[in-house]
mmCIF file of the C-alpha atoms, coordinates in Angstrom:
data_MODEL
# 
_entry.id   MODEL 
# 
loop_
_atom_site.group_PDB 
_atom_site.id 
_atom_site.type_symbol 
_atom_site.label_atom_id 
_atom_site.label_alt_id 
_atom_site.label_comp_id 
_atom_site.label_asym_id 
_atom_site.label_entity_id 
_atom_site.label_seq_id 
_atom_site.pdbx_PDB_ins_code 
_atom_site.Cartn_x 
_atom_site.Cartn_y 
_atom_site.Cartn_z 
_atom_site.occupancy 
_atom_site.B_iso_or_equiv 
_atom_site.pdbx_formal_charge 
_atom_site.auth_seq_id 
_atom_site.auth_comp_id 
_atom_site.auth_asym_id 
_atom_site.auth_atom_id 
_atom_site.pdbx_PDB_model_num 
ATOM 1   C CA . UNK A 1 1   ? 61.228  -96.419  0.769   1.00 0.00 ? 1   UNK A CA 1 
ATOM 2   C CA . UNK A 1 2   ? 58.883  -94.064  -0.670  1.00 0.00 ? 2   UNK A CA 1 
ATOM 3   C CA . UNK A 1 3   ? 58.229  -96.533  -3.624  1.00 0.00 ? 3   UNK A CA 1 
ATOM 4   C CA . UNK A 1 4   ? 57.554  -99.205  -1.321  1.00 0.00 ? 4   UNK A CA 1 
ATOM 5   C CA . UNK A 1 5   ? 55.123  -97.019  0.708   1.00 0.00 ? 5   UNK A CA 1 
ATOM 6   C CA . UNK A 1 6   ? 53.204  -96.392  -2.222  1.00 0.00 ? 6   UNK A CA 1 
ATOM 7   C CA . UNK A 1 7   ? 53.224  -100.128 -4.008  1.00 0.00 ? 7   UNK A CA 1 
ATOM 8   C CA . UNK A 1 8   ? 52.599  -102.200 -1.232  1.00 0.00 ? 8   UNK A CA 1 
ATOM 9   C CA . UNK A 1 9   ? 49.129  -103.443 0.319   1.00 0.00 ? 9   UNK A CA 1 
ATOM 10  C CA . UNK A 1 10  ? 47.484  -101.625 -2.687  1.00 0.00 ? 10  UNK A CA 1 
ATOM 11  C CA . UNK A 1 11  ? 44.146  -103.664 -2.117  1.00 0.00 ? 11  UNK A CA 1 
ATOM 12  C CA . UNK A 1 12  ? 44.177  -102.282 1.361   1.00 0.00 ? 12  UNK A CA 1 
ATOM 13  C CA . UNK A 1 13  ? 44.860  -98.757  0.433   1.00 0.00 ? 13  UNK A CA 1 
ATOM 14  C CA . UNK A 1 14  ? 41.971  -98.709  -1.881  1.00 0.00 ? 14  UNK A CA 1 
ATOM 15  C CA . UNK A 1 15  ? 39.351  -99.934  0.557   1.00 0.00 ? 15  UNK A CA 1 
ATOM 16  C CA . UNK A 1 16  ? 40.602  -97.275  2.951   1.00 0.00 ? 16  UNK A CA 1 
ATOM 17  C CA . UNK A 1 17  ? 40.490  -94.779  0.129   1.00 0.00 ? 17  UNK A CA 1 
ATOM 18  C CA . UNK A 1 18  ? 36.922  -95.782  -0.384  1.00 0.00 ? 18  UNK A CA 1 
ATOM 19  C CA . UNK A 1 19  ? 35.681  -95.864  2.930   1.00 0.00 ? 19  UNK A CA 1 
ATOM 20  C CA . UNK A 1 20  ? 37.048  -92.389  3.460   1.00 0.00 ? 20  UNK A CA 1 
ATOM 21  C CA . UNK A 1 21  ? 35.594  -90.931  0.626   1.00 0.00 ? 21  UNK A CA 1 
ATOM 22  C CA . UNK A 1 22  ? 32.206  -92.535  1.702   1.00 0.00 ? 22  UNK A CA 1 
ATOM 23  C CA . UNK A 1 23  ? 32.336  -91.152  5.004   1.00 0.00 ? 23  UNK A CA 1 
ATOM 24  C CA . UNK A 1 24  ? 33.102  -87.828  3.395   1.00 0.00 ? 24  UNK A CA 1 
ATOM 25  C CA . UNK A 1 25  ? 30.536  -87.737  1.198   1.00 0.00 ? 25  UNK A CA 1 
ATOM 26  C CA . UNK A 1 26  ? 27.854  -88.641  3.704   1.00 0.00 ? 26  UNK A CA 1 
ATOM 27  C CA . UNK A 1 27  ? 29.028  -86.211  6.193   1.00 0.00 ? 27  UNK A CA 1 
ATOM 28  C CA . UNK A 1 28  ? 28.956  -83.433  3.558   1.00 0.00 ? 28  UNK A CA 1 
ATOM 29  C CA . UNK A 1 29  ? 25.965  -84.261  1.516   1.00 0.00 ? 29  UNK A CA 1 
ATOM 30  C CA . UNK A 1 30  ? 23.890  -86.855  3.824   1.00 0.00 ? 30  UNK A CA 1 
ATOM 31  C CA . UNK A 1 31  ? 21.657  -84.234  5.237   1.00 0.00 ? 31  UNK A CA 1 
ATOM 32  C CA . UNK A 1 32  ? 18.109  -83.999  3.176   1.00 0.00 ? 32  UNK A CA 1 
ATOM 33  C CA . UNK A 1 33  ? 15.770  -81.026  3.242   1.00 0.00 ? 33  UNK A CA 1 
ATOM 34  C CA . UNK A 1 34  ? 11.798  -81.302  2.634   1.00 0.00 ? 34  UNK A CA 1 
ATOM 35  C CA . UNK A 1 35  ? 10.744  -79.001  -0.085  1.00 0.00 ? 35  UNK A CA 1 
ATOM 36  C CA . UNK A 1 36  ? 7.364   -79.012  -1.617  1.00 0.00 ? 36  UNK A CA 1 
ATOM 37  C CA . UNK A 1 37  ? 6.792   -77.847  -5.401  1.00 0.00 ? 37  UNK A CA 1 
ATOM 38  C CA . UNK A 1 38  ? 4.020   -77.695  -7.385  1.00 0.00 ? 38  UNK A CA 1 
ATOM 39  C CA . UNK A 1 39  ? 4.110   -79.078  -11.029 1.00 0.00 ? 39  UNK A CA 1 
ATOM 40  C CA . UNK A 1 40  ? 1.530   -79.491  -13.851 1.00 0.00 ? 40  UNK A CA 1 
ATOM 41  C CA . UNK A 1 41  ? 0.555   -83.031  -14.794 1.00 0.00 ? 41  UNK A CA 1 
ATOM 42  C CA . UNK A 1 42  ? 1.956   -83.967  -18.204 1.00 0.00 ? 42  UNK A CA 1 
ATOM 43  C CA . UNK A 1 43  ? 0.280   -86.654  -20.432 1.00 0.00 ? 43  UNK A CA 1 
ATOM 44  C CA . UNK A 1 44  ? 2.884   -89.126  -21.579 1.00 0.00 ? 44  UNK A CA 1 
ATOM 45  C CA . UNK A 1 45  ? 2.364   -91.147  -24.642 1.00 0.00 ? 45  UNK A CA 1 
ATOM 46  C CA . UNK A 1 46  ? -0.758  -89.771  -25.871 1.00 0.00 ? 46  UNK A CA 1 
ATOM 47  C CA . UNK A 1 47  ? -2.322  -91.187  -29.022 1.00 0.00 ? 47  UNK A CA 1 
ATOM 48  C CA . UNK A 1 48  ? -3.481  -88.992  -32.272 1.00 0.00 ? 48  UNK A CA 1 
ATOM 49  C CA . UNK A 1 49  ? -7.137  -88.797  -32.687 1.00 0.00 ? 49  UNK A CA 1 
ATOM 50  C CA . UNK A 1 50  ? -7.823  -88.748  -28.926 1.00 0.00 ? 50  UNK A CA 1 
ATOM 51  C CA . UNK A 1 51  ? -8.307  -85.915  -26.554 1.00 0.00 ? 51  UNK A CA 1 
ATOM 52  C CA . UNK A 1 52  ? -7.430  -86.130  -22.728 1.00 0.00 ? 52  UNK A CA 1 
ATOM 53  C CA . UNK A 1 53  ? -9.063  -84.171  -19.844 1.00 0.00 ? 53  UNK A CA 1 
ATOM 54  C CA . UNK A 1 54  ? -7.376  -84.211  -16.347 1.00 0.00 ? 54  UNK A CA 1 
ATOM 55  C CA . UNK A 1 55  ? -9.442  -83.860  -13.209 1.00 0.00 ? 55  UNK A CA 1 
ATOM 56  C CA . UNK A 1 56  ? -6.417  -81.997  -11.730 1.00 0.00 ? 56  UNK A CA 1 
ATOM 57  C CA . UNK A 1 57  ? -4.083  -79.690  -13.708 1.00 0.00 ? 57  UNK A CA 1 
ATOM 58  C CA . UNK A 1 58  ? -1.244  -79.388  -11.136 1.00 0.00 ? 58  UNK A CA 1 
ATOM 59  C CA . UNK A 1 59  ? 0.072   -81.813  -8.225  1.00 0.00 ? 59  UNK A CA 1 
ATOM 60  C CA . UNK A 1 60  ? 2.238   -80.767  -5.337  1.00 0.00 ? 60  UNK A CA 1 
ATOM 61  C CA . UNK A 1 61  ? 5.377   -82.994  -4.867  1.00 0.00 ? 61  UNK A CA 1 
ATOM 62  C CA . UNK A 1 62  ? 7.243   -83.097  -1.571  1.00 0.00 ? 62  UNK A CA 1 
ATOM 63  C CA . UNK A 1 63  ? 10.875  -83.776  -2.388  1.00 0.00 ? 63  UNK A CA 1 
ATOM 64  C CA . UNK A 1 64  ? 13.931  -84.523  -0.400  1.00 0.00 ? 64  UNK A CA 1 
ATOM 65  C CA . UNK A 1 65  ? 16.830  -82.607  -1.570  1.00 0.00 ? 65  UNK A CA 1 
ATOM 66  C CA . UNK A 1 66  ? 20.347  -82.432  -0.189  1.00 0.00 ? 66  UNK A CA 1 
ATOM 67  C CA . UNK A 1 67  ? 20.759  -79.480  1.836   1.00 0.00 ? 67  UNK A CA 1 
ATOM 68  C CA . UNK A 1 68  ? 24.290  -78.356  0.469   1.00 0.00 ? 68  UNK A CA 1 
ATOM 69  C CA . UNK A 1 69  ? 23.156  -78.621  -3.147  1.00 0.00 ? 69  UNK A CA 1 
ATOM 70  C CA . UNK A 1 70  ? 20.026  -77.059  -4.049  1.00 0.00 ? 70  UNK A CA 1 
ATOM 71  C CA . UNK A 1 71  ? 20.347  -76.092  -7.436  1.00 0.00 ? 71  UNK A CA 1 
ATOM 72  C CA . UNK A 1 72  ? 17.276  -74.368  -9.132  1.00 0.00 ? 72  UNK A CA 1 
ATOM 73  C CA . UNK A 1 73  ? 17.996  -76.919  -12.014 1.00 0.00 ? 73  UNK A CA 1 
ATOM 74  C CA . UNK A 1 74  ? 16.817  -79.852  -9.875  1.00 0.00 ? 74  UNK A CA 1 
ATOM 75  C CA . UNK A 1 75  ? 13.727  -78.292  -9.088  1.00 0.00 ? 75  UNK A CA 1 
ATOM 76  C CA . UNK A 1 76  ? 13.057  -77.101  -12.520 1.00 0.00 ? 76  UNK A CA 1 
ATOM 77  C CA . UNK A 1 77  ? 13.577  -80.406  -14.005 1.00 0.00 ? 77  UNK A CA 1 
ATOM 78  C CA . UNK A 1 78  ? 11.229  -82.121  -11.871 1.00 0.00 ? 78  UNK A CA 1 
ATOM 79  C CA . UNK A 1 79  ? 8.154   -83.652  -13.999 1.00 0.00 ? 79  UNK A CA 1 
ATOM 80  C CA . UNK A 1 80  ? 4.790   -85.083  -12.917 1.00 0.00 ? 80  UNK A CA 1 
ATOM 81  C CA . UNK A 1 81  ? 2.874   -87.182  -15.465 1.00 0.00 ? 81  UNK A CA 1 
ATOM 82  C CA . UNK A 1 82  ? 0.434   -89.756  -16.114 1.00 0.00 ? 82  UNK A CA 1 
ATOM 83  C CA . UNK A 1 83  ? 1.012   -92.675  -18.976 1.00 0.00 ? 83  UNK A CA 1 
ATOM 84  C CA . UNK A 1 84  ? -1.963  -92.971  -21.008 1.00 0.00 ? 84  UNK A CA 1 
ATOM 85  C CA . UNK A 1 85  ? -0.186  -95.747  -23.307 1.00 0.00 ? 85  UNK A CA 1 
ATOM 86  C CA . UNK A 1 86  ? -2.702  -98.162  -24.804 1.00 0.00 ? 86  UNK A CA 1 
ATOM 87  C CA . UNK A 1 87  ? -5.730  -96.812  -23.323 1.00 0.00 ? 87  UNK A CA 1 
ATOM 88  C CA . UNK A 1 88  ? -8.951  -96.267  -25.255 1.00 0.00 ? 88  UNK A CA 1 
ATOM 89  C CA . UNK A 1 89  ? -11.917 -94.190  -24.723 1.00 0.00 ? 89  UNK A CA 1 
ATOM 90  C CA . UNK A 1 90  ? -13.370 -94.058  -21.393 1.00 0.00 ? 90  UNK A CA 1 
ATOM 91  C CA . UNK A 1 91  ? -12.365 -92.501  -17.895 1.00 0.00 ? 91  UNK A CA 1 
ATOM 92  C CA . UNK A 1 92  ? -9.619  -93.930  -15.788 1.00 0.00 ? 92  UNK A CA 1 
ATOM 93  C CA . UNK A 1 93  ? -7.879  -93.137  -12.479 1.00 0.00 ? 93  UNK A CA 1 
ATOM 94  C CA . UNK A 1 94  ? -4.126  -93.208  -13.203 1.00 0.00 ? 94  UNK A CA 1 
ATOM 95  C CA . UNK A 1 95  ? -1.187  -92.713  -10.713 1.00 0.00 ? 95  UNK A CA 1 
ATOM 96  C CA . UNK A 1 96  ? 0.961   -89.808  -11.095 1.00 0.00 ? 96  UNK A CA 1 
ATOM 97  C CA . UNK A 1 97  ? 4.649   -90.704  -11.923 1.00 0.00 ? 97  UNK A CA 1 
ATOM 98  C CA . UNK A 1 98  ? 7.455   -88.279  -10.707 1.00 0.00 ? 98  UNK A CA 1 
ATOM 99  C CA . UNK A 1 99  ? 10.515  -88.140  -12.451 1.00 0.00 ? 99  UNK A CA 1 
ATOM 100 C CA . UNK A 1 100 ? 13.811  -86.002  -11.300 1.00 0.00 ? 100 UNK A CA 1 
ATOM 101 C CA . UNK A 1 101 ? 16.784  -85.350  -13.427 1.00 0.00 ? 101 UNK A CA 1 
ATOM 102 C CA . UNK A 1 102 ? 19.224  -86.337  -10.583 1.00 0.00 ? 102 UNK A CA 1 
ATOM 103 C CA . UNK A 1 103 ? 17.798  -89.154  -8.457  1.00 0.00 ? 103 UNK A CA 1 
ATOM 104 C CA . UNK A 1 104 ? 20.592  -88.767  -5.870  1.00 0.00 ? 104 UNK A CA 1 
ATOM 105 C CA . UNK A 1 105 ? 20.147  -85.209  -5.613  1.00 0.00 ? 105 UNK A CA 1 
ATOM 106 C CA . UNK A 1 106 ? 16.033  -84.989  -5.474  1.00 0.00 ? 106 UNK A CA 1 
ATOM 107 C CA . UNK A 1 107 ? 14.234  -87.700  -3.963  1.00 0.00 ? 107 UNK A CA 1 
ATOM 108 C CA . UNK A 1 108 ? 10.213  -87.535  -4.711  1.00 0.00 ? 108 UNK A CA 1 
ATOM 109 C CA . UNK A 1 109 ? 8.727   -88.418  -1.120  1.00 0.00 ? 109 UNK A CA 1 
ATOM 110 C CA . UNK A 1 110 ? 5.142   -87.901  -1.870  1.00 0.00 ? 110 UNK A CA 1 
ATOM 111 C CA . UNK A 1 111 ? 2.579   -86.646  -4.417  1.00 0.00 ? 111 UNK A CA 1 
ATOM 112 C CA . UNK A 1 112 ? -0.370  -84.791  -3.624  1.00 0.00 ? 112 UNK A CA 1 
ATOM 113 C CA . UNK A 1 113 ? -3.124  -85.891  -5.273  1.00 0.00 ? 113 UNK A CA 1 
ATOM 114 C CA . UNK A 1 114 ? -1.555  -89.419  -5.914  1.00 0.00 ? 114 UNK A CA 1 
ATOM 115 C CA . UNK A 1 115 ? -4.269  -90.276  -8.487  1.00 0.00 ? 115 UNK A CA 1 
ATOM 116 C CA . UNK A 1 116 ? -5.734  -88.168  -11.112 1.00 0.00 ? 116 UNK A CA 1 
ATOM 117 C CA . UNK A 1 117 ? -8.793  -89.025  -13.175 1.00 0.00 ? 117 UNK A CA 1 
ATOM 118 C CA . UNK A 1 118 ? -8.220  -88.927  -17.113 1.00 0.00 ? 118 UNK A CA 1 
ATOM 119 C CA . UNK A 1 119 ? -11.110 -88.784  -19.378 1.00 0.00 ? 119 UNK A CA 1 
ATOM 120 C CA . UNK A 1 120 ? -10.319 -89.938  -22.963 1.00 0.00 ? 120 UNK A CA 1 
ATOM 121 C CA . UNK A 1 121 ? -12.494 -89.182  -25.732 1.00 0.00 ? 121 UNK A CA 1 
ATOM 122 C CA . UNK A 1 122 ? -12.139 -89.307  -29.381 1.00 0.00 ? 122 UNK A CA 1 
ATOM 123 C CA . UNK A 1 123 ? -11.254 -85.752  -30.836 1.00 0.00 ? 123 UNK A CA 1 
ATOM 124 C CA . UNK A 1 124 ? -13.337 -84.207  -33.416 1.00 0.00 ? 124 UNK A CA 1 
ATOM 125 C CA . UNK A 1 125 ? -11.967 -84.168  -36.910 1.00 0.00 ? 125 UNK A CA 1 
ATOM 126 C CA . UNK A 1 126 ? -9.963  -81.273  -38.316 1.00 0.00 ? 126 UNK A CA 1 
ATOM 127 C CA . UNK A 1 127 ? -12.529 -79.730  -40.238 1.00 0.00 ? 127 UNK A CA 1 
ATOM 128 C CA . UNK A 1 128 ? -15.150 -79.780  -37.478 1.00 0.00 ? 128 UNK A CA 1 
ATOM 129 C CA . UNK A 1 129 ? -13.141 -77.640  -34.617 1.00 0.00 ? 129 UNK A CA 1 
# 
């Protein structure tokens, strides 16, 4: 009798287990709390021989964190950057991108300022510095 209880209707039991786990996860980890952090703007893919000057050094990022799980590592791992790949000399307005180490634990809701000005110029040769 116990063997029949465990081996009959396996697909239905797996569906019930999945639905039950999903509901448990939503109830326990579904509440998100807004948290604002200030992070420096990094330059992604800089080219050698160029210097980069940002109009803003730091941005404020509004994150939505799961209330029950607010590990410091998640907030510490948040990065703000601008991608300068393929850009030559000149001034550009670039969108600030935000990256979080665990996307399901910390979701970036907004960034202020959303765009930063980047001035790219040729760096002086090594001997002229």
